[in-house]
């Protein structure tokens, strides 16, 4: 420790005192001030402290003794507010010019007034150099200057919320003379003042502090800039715990607030952007997230190729590709400042911010959007919008993912204070980069979905035509709704003799794999149907095909899922069942089912066979609905049991409903309940096929289907006796001429005279062929339809007719070649008792001068079958 003798003298004169000694007021400088602040008493200690003799001080204003004139107002205001006086630290000016930091105690001097009351007319001032104060000067007298120059804003207010003291930080914002003695509402902006007053009042009433109230406010130096602050409010208590006011401190938390706001925005973007695999929806989500967190208006413009799901060209994007407004959002309802509606093409000049952003691949920022900006003036309509809505700052960021530019995102501020800065650019880049990945995923999904739907459209029939035999309508609902493809299929196939085949099938699974398998099976069914095979034989051939596909899959190591059997012997997705309901599973089993039906409008008979599929529903003209008891048959690919056909006779106007299990079976509804609902929905007297189908869909598909669902409706028609003519012929070659005459007279009766020559020639060749190569009896039948004339010759032989190339020296062998050239199509079908050779001619554009030379049908349903 330093000894008392070694201690140096302190400036200002006088004996040295230990800091630890009690303050001796006898050695302190003292003075007295009148009510106006003039010095009226001056002690020798004061003279020793500051060097001024009494003659130079008395009568002068005490402010002249202060080194910092602003301290006077502060001391006077606090002393007046406190009532009992004030203590603190002030800087005084010595007579030799140097400044001395003094610890000062100001106390009121009580005196009697003229009316007998006691009041404070004068002030007593006691001062010591700060180093002489007990405790080494670390007390309230020294704390005041440190608080005055603290790096955070602080203020003291009385109980009426009037300012009585502020430190240097707040004084720089609003000068002292505009604060002291004024209320919060008179000093601060309205909204900020209301928030402060509400919290200060609460503190005065409860005594509990209010901590960390955060708010944003324009800066006083630049009202276009905005900062964030955190304020805390505390109650001030005087002697006897009497509330004497409020003090608060304010901290600038702009950087923290911006960091937190940026993180919150990115977290919000992660949760909200990319909720679907839809490009337009994702672009709109980007705009929704950025407003108002980052900007007052946001527009997302994407390349046309992105919206179509195509792969954009790598590298910079010039002004050639078309861009479209894909998403936009504004703080104003209806986005009036957009200038474009979603879906409209975006015009961009080479000098525009969007064009520059696309070329450079970097953000383009205009911190202060001037009225003479090229981007503004290149489009008069945009210039009007900028002026009308007060655009202040703009930023365009490229939407890029995996090295490919997808478009741009434009951010504009009009209401929000402050231009876009470096932090805003980084935040926008991060936000757009996250959205760009979602947009690119959506674009890729759009491409794949478009390809899948195109494949599905090509795999399913484009149009269904039942000819004169049936009116048809169809509905298809894939379970894999996003891709729009599935494994169910249906078809309507025109056959010979005015007959029509109806087919519906179901391949296990969903998506592209099931659709590809479905396409194979549908093509196979059409090919087999053109051979005029009976339903049971067609399914047997189809079964062989599926077995071959299974073997191929097993060789490739594929192992599709298996399924379960239902009570009626049918199969749900993934498995197979026999008639007793036993489930069968095979490694690599396709799990396909099929129902094939052939309707003959002449006999009104419908022959059906099914391979593990659900039976059709038949609605009679009287409204009765039944599900025919058809042999179930094994699913395709087992090859274990034969398929059995069943034949029904249908009244004209009957309704056939073919469907897949996805339509009637759900996780909470078994097949029996679904079939009952189907029957009820079909019974709609007088309704059209479209109305009936709508009833079925409404009754059965109450939500997205869990399995692919298909529905095929067909209403039957019958050909009456006036449209069919039939004659039994003998086997004598002489009957050929008679057959020609019979056919000719029938055509005359039907008003088809233009077809007489061709028909007589066809009848002659077919009957001659049956006599030569078949066996009797022989039957000739003509069928007249609205657009076609069919000629059929039946014999009991089993020899298959075929075309051959006759040599020039051959006397015969050209009959079927002539028939093929003169008719639209021809072929052979076999019956239980023999075979039928048939030929079909079109009725349109015929004349007597020459037959039509076409060789294929207009609907593409059949091809020339050569046996």
Coordinates of N, CA and C in Angstrom, one line a residue, residues 684-789:
X684 N -82.3 -46.7 -63.3 CA -82.7 -45.3 -63.5 C -83.5 -45.3 -64.8
X685 N -84.8 -45.5 -64.7 CA -85.7 -45.5 -65.9 C -85.6 -44.3 -66.7
X686 N -85.4 -44.4 -68.0 CA -85.4 -43.3 -68.9 C -84.1 -42.5 -69.0
X687 N -83.1 -42.9 -68.2 CA -81.9 -42.1 -68.1 C -81.0 -42.5 -69.3
X688 N -80.1 -41.6 -69.7 CA -79.2 -41.8 -70.7 C -78.0 -42.6 -70.1
X689 N -77.1 -43.1 -71.0 CA -75.9 -43.8 -70.5 C -75.1 -42.9 -69.6
X690 N -74.9 -41.7 -70.1 CA -74.1 -40.7 -69.3 C -74.7 -40.4 -67.9
X691 N -76.0 -40.3 -67.9 CA -76.6 -40.1 -66.6 C -76.5 -41.3 -65.7
X692 N -76.7 -42.5 -66.2 CA -76.5 -43.7 -65.4 C -75.1 -43.8 -64.9
X693 N -74.1 -43.6 -65.8 CA -72.7 -43.7 -65.4 C -72.4 -42.7 -64.3
X694 N -73.0 -41.5 -64.4 CA -72.8 -40.5 -63.3 C -73.4 -40.9 -62.0
X695 N -74.5 -41.6 -62.1 CA -75.2 -42.1 -60.8 C -74.2 -43.2 -60.2
X696 N -73.7 -44.1 -61.0 CA -72.8 -45.1 -60.5 C -71.6 -44.5 -59.9
X697 N -70.9 -43.6 -60.5 CA -69.7 -42.9 -60.0 C -70.0 -42.2 -58.7
X698 N -71.2 -41.5 -58.6 CA -71.5 -40.8 -57.4 C -71.8 -41.8 -56.2
X699 N -72.5 -42.9 -56.6 CA -72.8 -43.8 -55.5 C -71.6 -44.6 -55.0
X700 N -70.7 -44.9 -55.8 CA -69.6 -45.9 -55.5 C -68.3 -45.2 -55.2
X701 N -68.0 -44.1 -55.9 CA -66.7 -43.4 -55.7 C -66.9 -42.2 -54.9
X702 N -67.0 -42.4 -53.6 CA -67.2 -41.2 -52.7 C -65.9 -40.4 -52.4
X703 N -64.8 -41.0 -52.8 CA -63.4 -40.4 -52.6 C -62.5 -40.9 -53.7
X704 N -61.2 -40.5 -53.6 CA -60.2 -41.0 -54.6 C -60.2 -42.6 -54.5
X705 N -60.2 -43.3 -55.6 CA -60.2 -44.7 -55.5 C -58.9 -45.3 -55.0
X706 N -59.0 -46.3 -54.2 CA -57.8 -47.0 -53.7 C -57.2 -47.9 -54.7
X707 N -58.0 -48.3 -55.7 CA -57.6 -49.2 -56.8 C -58.1 -48.6 -58.1
X708 N -57.5 -48.9 -59.2 CA -57.9 -48.5 -60.5 C -59.4 -48.9 -60.7
X709 N -60.2 -48.1 -61.2 CA -61.6 -48.3 -61.4 C -62.0 -48.1 -62.9
X710 N -62.7 -49.0 -63.5 CA -63.2 -48.8 -64.9 C -64.7 -49.3 -64.9
X711 N -65.5 -48.6 -65.8 CA -66.9 -48.9 -66.0 C -67.2 -48.8 -67.4
X712 N -67.8 -49.8 -68.0 CA -68.2 -49.8 -69.4 C -69.7 -50.2 -69.4
X713 N -70.5 -49.3 -70.0 CA -72.0 -49.5 -70.1 C -72.3 -49.7 -71.6
X714 N -73.2 -50.6 -71.9 CA -73.6 -50.9 -73.2 C -75.1 -51.2 -73.2
X715 N -75.9 -50.5 -74.1 CA -77.3 -50.7 -74.2 C -77.5 -51.4 -75.6
X716 N -78.3 -52.5 -75.5 CA -78.4 -53.4 -76.7 C -79.5 -52.9 -77.6
X717 N -79.2 -53.2 -78.9 CA -80.2 -53.1 -80.0 C -80.3 -54.4 -80.7
X718 N -81.4 -54.6 -81.4 CA -81.6 -55.8 -82.1 C -82.0 -55.5 -83.6
X719 N -81.5 -56.4 -84.5 CA -81.8 -56.2 -85.9 C -83.1 -57.1 -86.2
X720 N -84.1 -56.4 -86.7 CA -85.4 -57.1 -86.9 C -85.3 -57.9 -88.2
X721 N -86.4 -58.6 -88.5 CA -86.5 -59.4 -89.7 C -86.3 -58.7 -91.0
X722 N -86.7 -57.4 -91.0 CA -86.6 -56.6 -92.2 C -85.1 -56.3 -92.6
X723 N -84.2 -56.5 -91.6 CA -82.8 -56.2 -91.9 C -82.0 -57.5 -92.1
X724 N -82.6 -58.7 -92.0 CA -81.9 -59.9 -92.2 C -82.6 -60.8 -93.2
X725 N -81.9 -61.3 -94.2 CA -82.5 -62.3 -95.2 C -81.6 -63.5 -95.2
X726 N -82.3 -64.7 -95.1 CA -81.5 -66.0 -95.1 C -82.2 -67.0 -96.0
X727 N -81.3 -67.8 -96.7 CA -81.8 -68.9 -97.6 C -81.0 -70.1 -97.4
X728 N -81.6 -71.3 -97.4 CA -80.9 -72.5 -97.4 C -80.7 -73.0 -98.8
X729 N -79.5 -73.4 -99.1 CA -79.1 -73.8 -100.5 C -78.7 -75.2 -100.5
X730 N -78.8 -75.8 -101.7 CA -78.3 -77.1 -101.9 C -76.8 -77.1 -102.2
X731 N -76.3 -78.3 -102.5 CA -74.8 -78.4 -102.8 C -74.6 -78.6 -104.3
X732 N -75.7 -78.5 -105.1 CA -75.5 -78.6 -106.5 C -75.0 -77.3 -107.1
X733 N -73.9 -77.3 -107.9 CA -73.4 -76.1 -108.5 C -74.4 -75.2 -109.2
X734 N -75.6 -75.8 -109.5 CA -76.6 -75.0 -110.2 C -77.2 -74.0 -109.3
X735 N -77.1 -74.2 -108.0 CA -77.7 -73.2 -107.1 C -77.1 -71.9 -107.0
X736 N -75.9 -71.8 -107.6 CA -75.1 -70.5 -107.6 C -75.9 -69.4 -108.3
X737 N -76.5 -69.7 -109.5 CA -77.2 -68.7 -110.2 C -78.4 -68.3 -109.4
X738 N -79.1 -69.3 -108.8 CA -80.3 -68.9 -108.0 C -79.9 -68.1 -106.8
X739 N -78.7 -68.3 -106.2 CA -78.3 -67.5 -105.0 C -78.0 -66.1 -105.4
X740 N -77.5 -65.9 -106.6 CA -77.2 -64.6 -107.1 C -78.6 -63.9 -107.3
X741 N -79.6 -64.5 -107.9 CA -80.9 -63.9 -108.1 C -81.5 -63.5 -106.8
X742 N -81.5 -64.4 -105.8 CA -82.1 -64.2 -104.5 C -81.4 -62.9 -103.9
X743 N -80.1 -62.9 -103.9 CA -79.4 -61.7 -103.4 C -79.8 -60.4 -104.1
X744 N -79.9 -60.5 -105.4 CA -80.2 -59.3 -106.2 C -81.5 -58.8 -105.9
X745 N -82.5 -59.7 -105.8 CA -83.9 -59.2 -105.5 C -84.0 -58.6 -104.1
X746 N -83.2 -59.2 -103.2 CA -83.3 -58.6 -101.8 C -82.7 -57.2 -101.7
X747 N -81.6 -57.0 -102.5 CA -81.0 -55.7 -102.5 C -81.9 -54.7 -103.1
X748 N -82.6 -55.1 -104.2 CA -83.6 -54.2 -104.8 C -84.7 -53.9 -103.8
X749 N -85.1 -54.8 -103.0 CA -86.2 -54.6 -102.0 C -85.7 -53.7 -100.9
X750 N -84.4 -53.8 -100.6 CA -83.8 -52.9 -99.5 C -83.4 -51.5 -100.1
X751 N -83.5 -51.3 -101.4 CA -83.1 -50.1 -102.0 C -81.6 -49.9 -102.1
X752 N -80.9 -51.1 -102.2 CA -79.5 -51.0 -102.3 C -79.0 -51.5 -103.7
X753 N -79.7 -51.0 -104.7 CA -79.5 -51.4 -106.1 C -78.0 -51.1 -106.5
X754 N -77.4 -50.0 -106.0 CA -76.0 -49.7 -106.4 C -75.0 -50.8 -106.0
X755 N -75.4 -51.6 -105.0 CA -74.5 -52.7 -104.5 C -74.8 -54.0 -105.2
X756 N -75.8 -54.1 -106.1 CA -76.2 -55.4 -106.6 C -75.1 -56.1 -107.4
X757 N -74.5 -55.4 -108.3 CA -73.5 -56.1 -109.1 C -72.4 -56.7 -108.2
X758 N -71.9 -55.9 -107.3 CA -70.8 -56.4 -106.4 C -71.3 -57.5 -105.5
X759 N -72.4 -57.4 -105.0 CA -73.0 -58.4 -104.1 C -73.2 -59.7 -104.8
X760 N -73.8 -59.7 -106.0 CA -74.0 -60.9 -106.8 C -72.7 -61.6 -107.1
X761 N -71.7 -60.8 -107.4 CA -70.4 -61.4 -107.6 C -69.8 -62.1 -106.4
X762 N -69.9 -61.4 -105.2 CA -69.4 -61.9 -104.0 C -70.2 -63.2 -103.6
X763 N -71.5 -63.2 -103.7 CA -72.3 -64.3 -103.4 C -71.9 -65.5 -104.3
X764 N -71.7 -65.2 -105.5 CA -71.4 -66.3 -106.5 C -70.1 -67.0 -106.1
X765 N -69.1 -66.2 -105.7 CA -67.8 -66.7 -105.4 C -67.8 -67.5 -104.0
X766 N -68.5 -66.9 -103.0 CA -68.6 -67.6 -101.7 C -69.4 -68.9 -101.8
X767 N -70.5 -68.9 -102.5 CA -71.3 -70.1 -102.6 C -70.5 -71.2 -103.3
X768 N -69.9 -70.8 -104.4 CA -69.1 -71.7 -105.2 C -68.0 -72.3 -104.4
X769 N -67.3 -71.5 -103.6 CA -66.2 -71.9 -102.7 C -66.8 -72.9 -101.7
X770 N -68.0 -72.7 -101.1 CA -68.6 -73.6 -100.1 C -68.9 -74.9 -100.8
X771 N -69.4 -74.9 -102.0 CA -69.8 -76.1 -102.7 C -68.6 -77.0 -103.0
X772 N -67.5 -76.3 -103.4 CA -66.3 -77.1 -103.9 C -65.5 -77.6 -102.7
X773 N -65.4 -76.8 -101.6 CA -64.4 -77.1 -100.6 C -65.1 -77.5 -99.2
X774 N -66.4 -77.3 -99.1 CA -67.1 -77.5 -97.9 C -68.1 -78.7 -98.0
X775 N -69.1 -78.7 -97.2 CA -70.1 -79.8 -97.2 C -71.4 -79.2 -96.8
X776 N -72.5 -79.8 -97.3 CA -73.8 -79.2 -97.0 C -74.3 -79.5 -95.7
X777 N -75.4 -78.9 -95.3 CA -76.1 -77.9 -96.1 C -75.4 -76.6 -96.1
X778 N -75.8 -75.7 -97.0 CA -75.3 -74.4 -97.2 C -76.4 -73.4 -97.0
X779 N -76.0 -72.3 -96.2 CA -77.0 -71.2 -96.0 C -76.3 -69.9 -96.4
X780 N -77.2 -69.1 -97.1 CA -76.8 -67.7 -97.5 C -77.5 -66.7 -96.6
X781 N -76.8 -65.8 -96.0 CA -77.5 -64.7 -95.2 C -77.0 -63.4 -95.5
X782 N -77.9 -62.4 -95.7 CA -77.5 -61.0 -95.9 C -78.0 -60.2 -94.7
X783 N -77.2 -59.3 -94.2 CA -77.5 -58.5 -93.1 C -77.3 -57.0 -93.5
X784 N -78.4 -56.3 -93.4 CA -78.3 -54.8 -93.8 C -78.2 -54.0 -92.5
X785 N -77.1 -53.2 -92.4 CA -76.9 -52.2 -91.4 C -77.0 -50.8 -92.0
X786 N -76.9 -49.9 -91.1 CA -77.0 -48.5 -91.6 C -75.9 -48.1 -92.5
X787 N -74.7 -48.6 -92.2 CA -73.5 -48.2 -93.0 C -72.8 -49.4 -93.7
X788 N -73.4 -50.6 -93.6 CA -72.7 -51.7 -94.1 C -73.7 -52.8 -94.6
X789 N -73.2 -53.6 -95.5 CA -74.0 -54.8 -96.0 C -73.1 -56.0 -95.8

